[in-house]
Tab-separated table of C-alpha atoms (C1' of nucleotides) in Angstrom:
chain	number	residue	atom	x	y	z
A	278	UNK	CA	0.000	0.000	0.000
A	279	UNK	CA	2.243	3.029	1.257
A	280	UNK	CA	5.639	2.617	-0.463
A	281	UNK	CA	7.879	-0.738	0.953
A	282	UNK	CA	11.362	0.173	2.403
A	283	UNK	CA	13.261	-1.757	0.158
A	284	UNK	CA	14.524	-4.965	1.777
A	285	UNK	CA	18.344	-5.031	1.565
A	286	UNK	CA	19.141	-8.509	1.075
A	287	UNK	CA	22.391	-8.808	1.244
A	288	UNK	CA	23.391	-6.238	3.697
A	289	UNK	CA	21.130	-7.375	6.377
A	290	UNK	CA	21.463	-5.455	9.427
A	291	UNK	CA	24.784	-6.380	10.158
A	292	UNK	CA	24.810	-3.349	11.959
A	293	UNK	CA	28.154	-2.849	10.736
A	294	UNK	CA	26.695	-0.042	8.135
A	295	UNK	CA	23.486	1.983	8.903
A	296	UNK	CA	21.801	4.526	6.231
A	297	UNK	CA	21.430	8.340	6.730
A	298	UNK	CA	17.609	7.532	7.813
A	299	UNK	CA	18.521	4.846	10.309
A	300	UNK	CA	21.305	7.046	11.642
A	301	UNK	CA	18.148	9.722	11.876
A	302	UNK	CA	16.027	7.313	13.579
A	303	UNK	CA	18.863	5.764	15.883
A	304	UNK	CA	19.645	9.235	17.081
A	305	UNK	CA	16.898	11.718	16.962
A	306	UNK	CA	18.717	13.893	14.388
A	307	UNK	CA	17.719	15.364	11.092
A	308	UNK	CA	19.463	14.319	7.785
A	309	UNK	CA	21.061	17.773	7.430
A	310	UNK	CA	22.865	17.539	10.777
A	311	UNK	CA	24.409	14.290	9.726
A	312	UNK	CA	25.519	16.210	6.474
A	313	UNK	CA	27.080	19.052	8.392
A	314	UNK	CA	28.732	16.729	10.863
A	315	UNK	CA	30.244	15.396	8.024
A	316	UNK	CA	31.014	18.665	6.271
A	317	UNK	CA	32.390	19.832	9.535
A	318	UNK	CA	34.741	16.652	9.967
A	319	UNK	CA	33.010	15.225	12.855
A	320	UNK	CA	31.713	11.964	11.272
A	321	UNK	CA	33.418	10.437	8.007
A	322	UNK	CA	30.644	8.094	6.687
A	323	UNK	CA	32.035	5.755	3.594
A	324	UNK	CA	29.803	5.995	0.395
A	325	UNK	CA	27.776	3.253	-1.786
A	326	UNK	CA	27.538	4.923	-5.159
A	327	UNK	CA	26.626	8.456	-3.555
A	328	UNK	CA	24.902	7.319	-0.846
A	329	UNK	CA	26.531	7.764	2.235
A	330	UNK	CA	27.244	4.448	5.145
A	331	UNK	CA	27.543	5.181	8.658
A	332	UNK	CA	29.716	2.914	10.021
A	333	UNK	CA	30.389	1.680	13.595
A	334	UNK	CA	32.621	4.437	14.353
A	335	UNK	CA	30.754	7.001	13.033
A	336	UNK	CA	27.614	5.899	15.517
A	337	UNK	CA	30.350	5.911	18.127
A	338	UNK	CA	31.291	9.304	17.117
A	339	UNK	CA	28.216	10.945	16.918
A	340	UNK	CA	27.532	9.447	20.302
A	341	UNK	CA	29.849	11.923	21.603
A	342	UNK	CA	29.028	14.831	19.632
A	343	UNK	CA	25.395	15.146	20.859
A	344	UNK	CA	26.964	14.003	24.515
A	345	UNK	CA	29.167	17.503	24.187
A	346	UNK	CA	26.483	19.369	22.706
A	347	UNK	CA	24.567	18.635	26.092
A	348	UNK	CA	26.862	19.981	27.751
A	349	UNK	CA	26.898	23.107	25.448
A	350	UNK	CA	30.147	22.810	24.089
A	351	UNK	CA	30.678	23.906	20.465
A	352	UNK	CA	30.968	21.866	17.535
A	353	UNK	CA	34.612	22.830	17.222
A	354	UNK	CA	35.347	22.285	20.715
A	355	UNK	CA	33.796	18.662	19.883
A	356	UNK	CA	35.688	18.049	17.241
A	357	UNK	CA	38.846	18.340	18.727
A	358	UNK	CA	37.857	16.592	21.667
A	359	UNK	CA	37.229	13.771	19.370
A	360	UNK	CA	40.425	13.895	18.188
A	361	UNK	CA	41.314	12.959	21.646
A	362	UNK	CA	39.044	9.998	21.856
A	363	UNK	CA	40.499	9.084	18.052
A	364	UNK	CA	44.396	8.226	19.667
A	365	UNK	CA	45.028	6.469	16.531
A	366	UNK	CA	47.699	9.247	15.498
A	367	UNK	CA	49.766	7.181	18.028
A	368	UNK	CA	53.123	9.113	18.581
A	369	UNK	CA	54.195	10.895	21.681
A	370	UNK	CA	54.288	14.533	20.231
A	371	UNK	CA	50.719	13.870	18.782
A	372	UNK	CA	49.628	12.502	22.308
A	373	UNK	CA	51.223	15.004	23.653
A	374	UNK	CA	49.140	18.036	21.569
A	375	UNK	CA	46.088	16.670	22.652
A	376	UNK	CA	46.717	16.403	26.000
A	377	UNK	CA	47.034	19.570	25.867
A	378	UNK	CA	44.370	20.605	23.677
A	379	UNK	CA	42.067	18.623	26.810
A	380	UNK	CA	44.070	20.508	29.251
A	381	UNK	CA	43.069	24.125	28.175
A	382	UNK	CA	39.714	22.246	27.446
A	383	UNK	CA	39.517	21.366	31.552
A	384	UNK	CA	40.222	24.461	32.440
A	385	UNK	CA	37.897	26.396	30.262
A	386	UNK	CA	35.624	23.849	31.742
A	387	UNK	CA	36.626	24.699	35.195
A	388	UNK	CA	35.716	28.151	34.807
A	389	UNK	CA	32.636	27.833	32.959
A	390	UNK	CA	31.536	25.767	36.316
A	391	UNK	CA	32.866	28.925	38.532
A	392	UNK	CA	30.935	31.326	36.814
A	393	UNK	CA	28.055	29.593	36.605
A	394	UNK	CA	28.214	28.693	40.447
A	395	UNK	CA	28.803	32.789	41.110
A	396	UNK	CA	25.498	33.019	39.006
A	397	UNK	CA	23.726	30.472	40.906
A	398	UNK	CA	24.432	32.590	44.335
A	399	UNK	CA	23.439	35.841	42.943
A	400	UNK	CA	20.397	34.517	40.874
A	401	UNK	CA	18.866	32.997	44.655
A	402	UNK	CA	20.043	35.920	46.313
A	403	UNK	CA	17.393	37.891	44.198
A	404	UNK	CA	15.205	35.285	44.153
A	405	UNK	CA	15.702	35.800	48.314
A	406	UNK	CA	14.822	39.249	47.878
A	407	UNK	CA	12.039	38.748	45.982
A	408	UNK	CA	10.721	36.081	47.906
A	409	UNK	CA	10.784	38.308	51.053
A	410	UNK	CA	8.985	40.888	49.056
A	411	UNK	CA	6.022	38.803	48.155
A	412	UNK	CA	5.665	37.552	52.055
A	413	UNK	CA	5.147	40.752	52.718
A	414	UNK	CA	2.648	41.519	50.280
A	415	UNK	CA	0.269	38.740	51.600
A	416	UNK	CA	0.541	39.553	55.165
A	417	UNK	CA	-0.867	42.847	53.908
A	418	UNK	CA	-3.466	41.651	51.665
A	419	UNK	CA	-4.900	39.685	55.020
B	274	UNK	CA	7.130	59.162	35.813
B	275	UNK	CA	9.898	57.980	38.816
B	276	UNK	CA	11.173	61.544	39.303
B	277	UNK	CA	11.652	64.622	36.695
B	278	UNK	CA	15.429	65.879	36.325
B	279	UNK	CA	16.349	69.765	36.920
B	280	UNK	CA	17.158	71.309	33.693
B	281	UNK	CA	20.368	71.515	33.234
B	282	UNK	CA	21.429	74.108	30.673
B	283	UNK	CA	25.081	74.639	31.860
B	284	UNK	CA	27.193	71.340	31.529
B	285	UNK	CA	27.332	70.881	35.447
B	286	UNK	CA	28.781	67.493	35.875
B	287	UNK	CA	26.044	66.361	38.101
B	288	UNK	CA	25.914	63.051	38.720
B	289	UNK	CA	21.852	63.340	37.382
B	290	UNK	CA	22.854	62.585	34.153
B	291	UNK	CA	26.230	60.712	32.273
B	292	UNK	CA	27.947	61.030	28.627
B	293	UNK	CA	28.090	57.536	26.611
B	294	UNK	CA	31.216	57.425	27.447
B	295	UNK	CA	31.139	57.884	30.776
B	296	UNK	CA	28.484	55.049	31.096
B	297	UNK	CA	31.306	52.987	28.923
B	298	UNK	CA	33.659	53.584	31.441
B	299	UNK	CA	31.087	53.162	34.548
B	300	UNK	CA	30.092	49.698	33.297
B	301	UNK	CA	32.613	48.565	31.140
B	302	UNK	CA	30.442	48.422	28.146
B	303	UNK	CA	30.943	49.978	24.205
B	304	UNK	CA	29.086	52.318	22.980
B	305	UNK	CA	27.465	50.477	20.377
B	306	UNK	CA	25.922	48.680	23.349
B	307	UNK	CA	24.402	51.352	24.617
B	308	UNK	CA	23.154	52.384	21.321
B	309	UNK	CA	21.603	48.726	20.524
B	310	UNK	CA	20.112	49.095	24.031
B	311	UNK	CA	18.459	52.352	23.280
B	312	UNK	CA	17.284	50.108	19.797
B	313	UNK	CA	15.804	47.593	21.535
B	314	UNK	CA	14.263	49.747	24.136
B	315	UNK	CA	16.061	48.271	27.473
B	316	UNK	CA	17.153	52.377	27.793
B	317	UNK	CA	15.518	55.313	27.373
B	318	UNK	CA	18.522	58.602	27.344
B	319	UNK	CA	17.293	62.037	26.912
B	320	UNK	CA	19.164	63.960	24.288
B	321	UNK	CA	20.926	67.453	24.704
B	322	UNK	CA	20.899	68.131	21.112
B	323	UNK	CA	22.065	65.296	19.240
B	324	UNK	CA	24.003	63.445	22.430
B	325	UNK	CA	22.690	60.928	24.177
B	326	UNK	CA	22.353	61.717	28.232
B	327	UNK	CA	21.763	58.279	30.781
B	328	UNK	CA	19.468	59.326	33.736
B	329	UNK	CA	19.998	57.543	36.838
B	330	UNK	CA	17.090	55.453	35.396
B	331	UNK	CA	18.775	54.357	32.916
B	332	UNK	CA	22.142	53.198	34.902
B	333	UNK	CA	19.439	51.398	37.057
B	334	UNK	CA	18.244	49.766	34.037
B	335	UNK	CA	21.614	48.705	32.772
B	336	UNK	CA	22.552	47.198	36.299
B	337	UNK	CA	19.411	45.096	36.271
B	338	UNK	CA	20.303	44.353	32.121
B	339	UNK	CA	23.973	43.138	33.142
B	340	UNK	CA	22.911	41.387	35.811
B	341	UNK	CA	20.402	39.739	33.792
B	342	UNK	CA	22.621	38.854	31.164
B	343	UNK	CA	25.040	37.218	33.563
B	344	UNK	CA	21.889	35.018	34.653
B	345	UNK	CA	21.960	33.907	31.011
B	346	UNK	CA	18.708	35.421	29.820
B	347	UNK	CA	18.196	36.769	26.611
B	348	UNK	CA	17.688	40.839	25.879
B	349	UNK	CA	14.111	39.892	25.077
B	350	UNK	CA	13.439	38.453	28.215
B	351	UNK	CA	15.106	41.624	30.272
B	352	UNK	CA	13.062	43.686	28.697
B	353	UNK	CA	9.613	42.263	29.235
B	354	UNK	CA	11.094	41.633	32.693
B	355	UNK	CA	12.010	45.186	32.900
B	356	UNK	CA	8.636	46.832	31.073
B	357	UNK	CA	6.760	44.666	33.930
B	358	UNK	CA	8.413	46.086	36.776
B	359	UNK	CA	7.932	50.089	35.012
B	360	UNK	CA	4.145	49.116	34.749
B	361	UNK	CA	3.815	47.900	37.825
B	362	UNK	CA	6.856	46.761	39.477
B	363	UNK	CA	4.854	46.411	43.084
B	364	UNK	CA	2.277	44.427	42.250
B	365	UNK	CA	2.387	41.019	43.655
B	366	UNK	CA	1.189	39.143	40.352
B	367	UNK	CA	4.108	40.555	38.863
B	368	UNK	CA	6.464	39.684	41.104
B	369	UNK	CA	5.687	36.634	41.539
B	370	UNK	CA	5.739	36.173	37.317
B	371	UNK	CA	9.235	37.343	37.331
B	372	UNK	CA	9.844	34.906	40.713
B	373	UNK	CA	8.721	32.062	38.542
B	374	UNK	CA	11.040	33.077	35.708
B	375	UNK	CA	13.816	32.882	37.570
B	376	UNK	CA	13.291	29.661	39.088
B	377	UNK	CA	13.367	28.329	36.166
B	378	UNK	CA	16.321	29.875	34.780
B	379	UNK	CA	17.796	28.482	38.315
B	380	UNK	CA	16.905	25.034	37.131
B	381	UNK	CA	18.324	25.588	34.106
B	382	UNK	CA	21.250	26.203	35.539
B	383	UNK	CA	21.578	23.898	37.967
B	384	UNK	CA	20.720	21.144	35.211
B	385	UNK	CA	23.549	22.546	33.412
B	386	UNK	CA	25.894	22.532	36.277
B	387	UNK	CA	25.212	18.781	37.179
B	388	UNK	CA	25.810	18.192	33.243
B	389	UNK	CA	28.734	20.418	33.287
B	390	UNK	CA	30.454	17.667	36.067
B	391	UNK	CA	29.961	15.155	34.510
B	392	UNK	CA	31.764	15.960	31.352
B	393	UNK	CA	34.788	17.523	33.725
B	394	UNK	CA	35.045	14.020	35.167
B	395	UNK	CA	34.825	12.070	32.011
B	396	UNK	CA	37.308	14.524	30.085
B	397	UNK	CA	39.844	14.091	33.821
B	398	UNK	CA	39.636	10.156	32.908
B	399	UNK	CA	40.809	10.312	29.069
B	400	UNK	CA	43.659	12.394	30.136
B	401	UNK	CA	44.066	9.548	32.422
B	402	UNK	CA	44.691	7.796	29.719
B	403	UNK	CA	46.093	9.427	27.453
B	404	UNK	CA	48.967	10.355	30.528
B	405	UNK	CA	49.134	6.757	31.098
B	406	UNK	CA	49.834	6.096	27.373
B	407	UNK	CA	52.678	9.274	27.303
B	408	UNK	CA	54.593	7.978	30.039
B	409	UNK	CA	54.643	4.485	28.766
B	410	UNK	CA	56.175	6.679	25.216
B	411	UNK	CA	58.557	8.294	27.543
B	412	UNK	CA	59.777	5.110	28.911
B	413	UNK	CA	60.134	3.275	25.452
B	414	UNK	CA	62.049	6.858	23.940
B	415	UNK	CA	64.920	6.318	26.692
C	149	DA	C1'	7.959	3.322	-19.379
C	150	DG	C1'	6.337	5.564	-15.555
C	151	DC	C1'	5.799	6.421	-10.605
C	152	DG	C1'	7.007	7.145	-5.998
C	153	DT	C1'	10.362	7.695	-2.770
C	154	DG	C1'	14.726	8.468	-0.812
C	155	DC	C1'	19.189	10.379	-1.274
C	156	DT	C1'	22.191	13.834	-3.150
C	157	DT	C1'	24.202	18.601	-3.862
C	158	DT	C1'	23.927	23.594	-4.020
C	159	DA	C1'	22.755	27.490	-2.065
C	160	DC	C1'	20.392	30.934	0.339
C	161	DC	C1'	17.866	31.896	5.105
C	162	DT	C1'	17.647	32.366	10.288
C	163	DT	C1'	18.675	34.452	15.206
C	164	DA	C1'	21.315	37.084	18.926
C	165	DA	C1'	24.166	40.483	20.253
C	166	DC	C1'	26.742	43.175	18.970
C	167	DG	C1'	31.361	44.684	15.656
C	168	DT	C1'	32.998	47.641	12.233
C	169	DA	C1'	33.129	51.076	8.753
C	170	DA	C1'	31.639	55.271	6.404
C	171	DA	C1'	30.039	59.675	6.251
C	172	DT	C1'	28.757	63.455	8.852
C	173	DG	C1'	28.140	66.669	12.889
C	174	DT	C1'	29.585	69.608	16.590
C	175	DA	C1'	32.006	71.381	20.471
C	176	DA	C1'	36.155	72.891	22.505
C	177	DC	C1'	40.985	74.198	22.233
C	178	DG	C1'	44.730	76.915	20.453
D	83	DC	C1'	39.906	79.433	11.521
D	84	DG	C1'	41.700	74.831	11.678
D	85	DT	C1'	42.451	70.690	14.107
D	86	DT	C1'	41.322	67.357	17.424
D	87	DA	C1'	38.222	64.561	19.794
D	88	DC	C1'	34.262	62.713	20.433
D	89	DA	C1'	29.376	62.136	18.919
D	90	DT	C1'	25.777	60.618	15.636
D	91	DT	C1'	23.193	57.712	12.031
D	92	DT	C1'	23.133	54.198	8.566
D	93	DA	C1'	24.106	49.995	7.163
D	94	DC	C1'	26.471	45.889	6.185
D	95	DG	C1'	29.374	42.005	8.598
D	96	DT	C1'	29.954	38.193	11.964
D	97	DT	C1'	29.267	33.506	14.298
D	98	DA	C1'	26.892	28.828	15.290
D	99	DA	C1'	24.157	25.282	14.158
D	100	DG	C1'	21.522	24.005	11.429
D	101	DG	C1'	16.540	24.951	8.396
D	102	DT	C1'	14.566	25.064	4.028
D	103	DA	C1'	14.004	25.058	-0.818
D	104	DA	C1'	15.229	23.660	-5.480
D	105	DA	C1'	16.448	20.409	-8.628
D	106	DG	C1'	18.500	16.308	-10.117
D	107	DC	C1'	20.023	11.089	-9.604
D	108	DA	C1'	18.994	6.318	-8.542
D	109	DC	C1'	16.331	2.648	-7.148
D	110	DG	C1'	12.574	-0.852	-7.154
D	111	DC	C1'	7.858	-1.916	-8.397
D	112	DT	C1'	4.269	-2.458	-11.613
DNA sequence: AGCGTGCTTTACCTTAACGTAAATGTAACG
DNA sequence: CGTTACATTTACGTTAAGGTAAAGCACGCT
């Protein structure tokens, strides 16, 4: 009735490959984002013909990605994190980089948690005030 | 309506009213900032002529704009925040609106703080690792 | 052969909070 | 009067993370 998904016979969920709509599906994400994860370098899908394949790794990456983006870091900030993650460039002085790459990483990280603990004080300190405020405002309306 | 300002026809340097740049210097902001904050209506300067001039109004306004801003919340909100408390900034409905606003900002960022440790951990552990892996490097190289 | 559907690329659109540049104005100092 | 030092308006530029539209392949089915 409504259009079949064509039945791959031959590459039966292996799981080794996944299409963009699967990836979609698997992850909650829209085709385009897959696209401009790729464009950006943050997933490296092989290609059938034109289509692209998701493999393994790139489920593995994008599991991170959308990890970081919860925690509102940028997609540049992702992708070299992932670089980190990736230690396949397996000589010292590239270890080395990244460590330090993660290292000014931490501490941004660190202070991003500082700030936003100042905030938290001063946002409940107002939210003091104004409480106090409204108690008095209903002991007057009685 | 909160209080009409002397005329001022000599250049007194009051503290009633302030020069953009003195309110750049007083609050560490540009210019431009003031001007987009004029555009979107968060301040309201008189004009001597062509200059702008910031009331004490208006530095009250930017402290409560700042302060908002470091609480994460867009210009938008601040300035339906801000219009509230002009219409009727002591009425209890009101208050307790802008109460419920910033609880849940507070949430927010409380959500985001949680999230925020968790990545700091995670990221500590792979450069765990990746330390681990450089020292066994630094062993091999000697 | 035709149809429907999914995938592809290319390319312009969006929002927030300003930055930056250009052209012009004006006030004070010397 | 000229220069300097700010001030003003207008208007286009920027960044991030995609959205959205257009138009063309590539199939599998009938």
């Amino acid at each position: 009735m409504w259009g079949r998904q064509p039945v791959q016979d031959e590459c039966v969920m292996t799981t080794e490959t996944m299409t963009i709509r699967q990836m979609c599906d698997a992850f909650g994400v829209t085709a385009r984002t897959l696209r401009f994860y790729e464009a950006k370098e943050l997933l490296f899908p092989q290609r059938h013909g034109t289509r692209r394949l998701f493999t393994r790794q790139d489920r593995a990456r994008l599991t991170l990605v959308l990890r970081g983006k919860r925690f509102g870091f940028s997609l540049e900030d992702i992708r070299q994190l992932l670089d980190m993650y990736d230690r396949d460039g397996s000589n010292a002085a590239q270890l080395t980089r990244t460590f330090q790459l993660a290292e000014a990483r931490l501490h941004q990280m660190e202070a991003q948690r500082t700030e936003l603990d100042v905030a938290i004080a001063e946002l409940k300190s107002e939210m003091d005030k104004t409480a106090t405020l409204l108690a008095g405002f209903r002991r007057a309306a009685e």
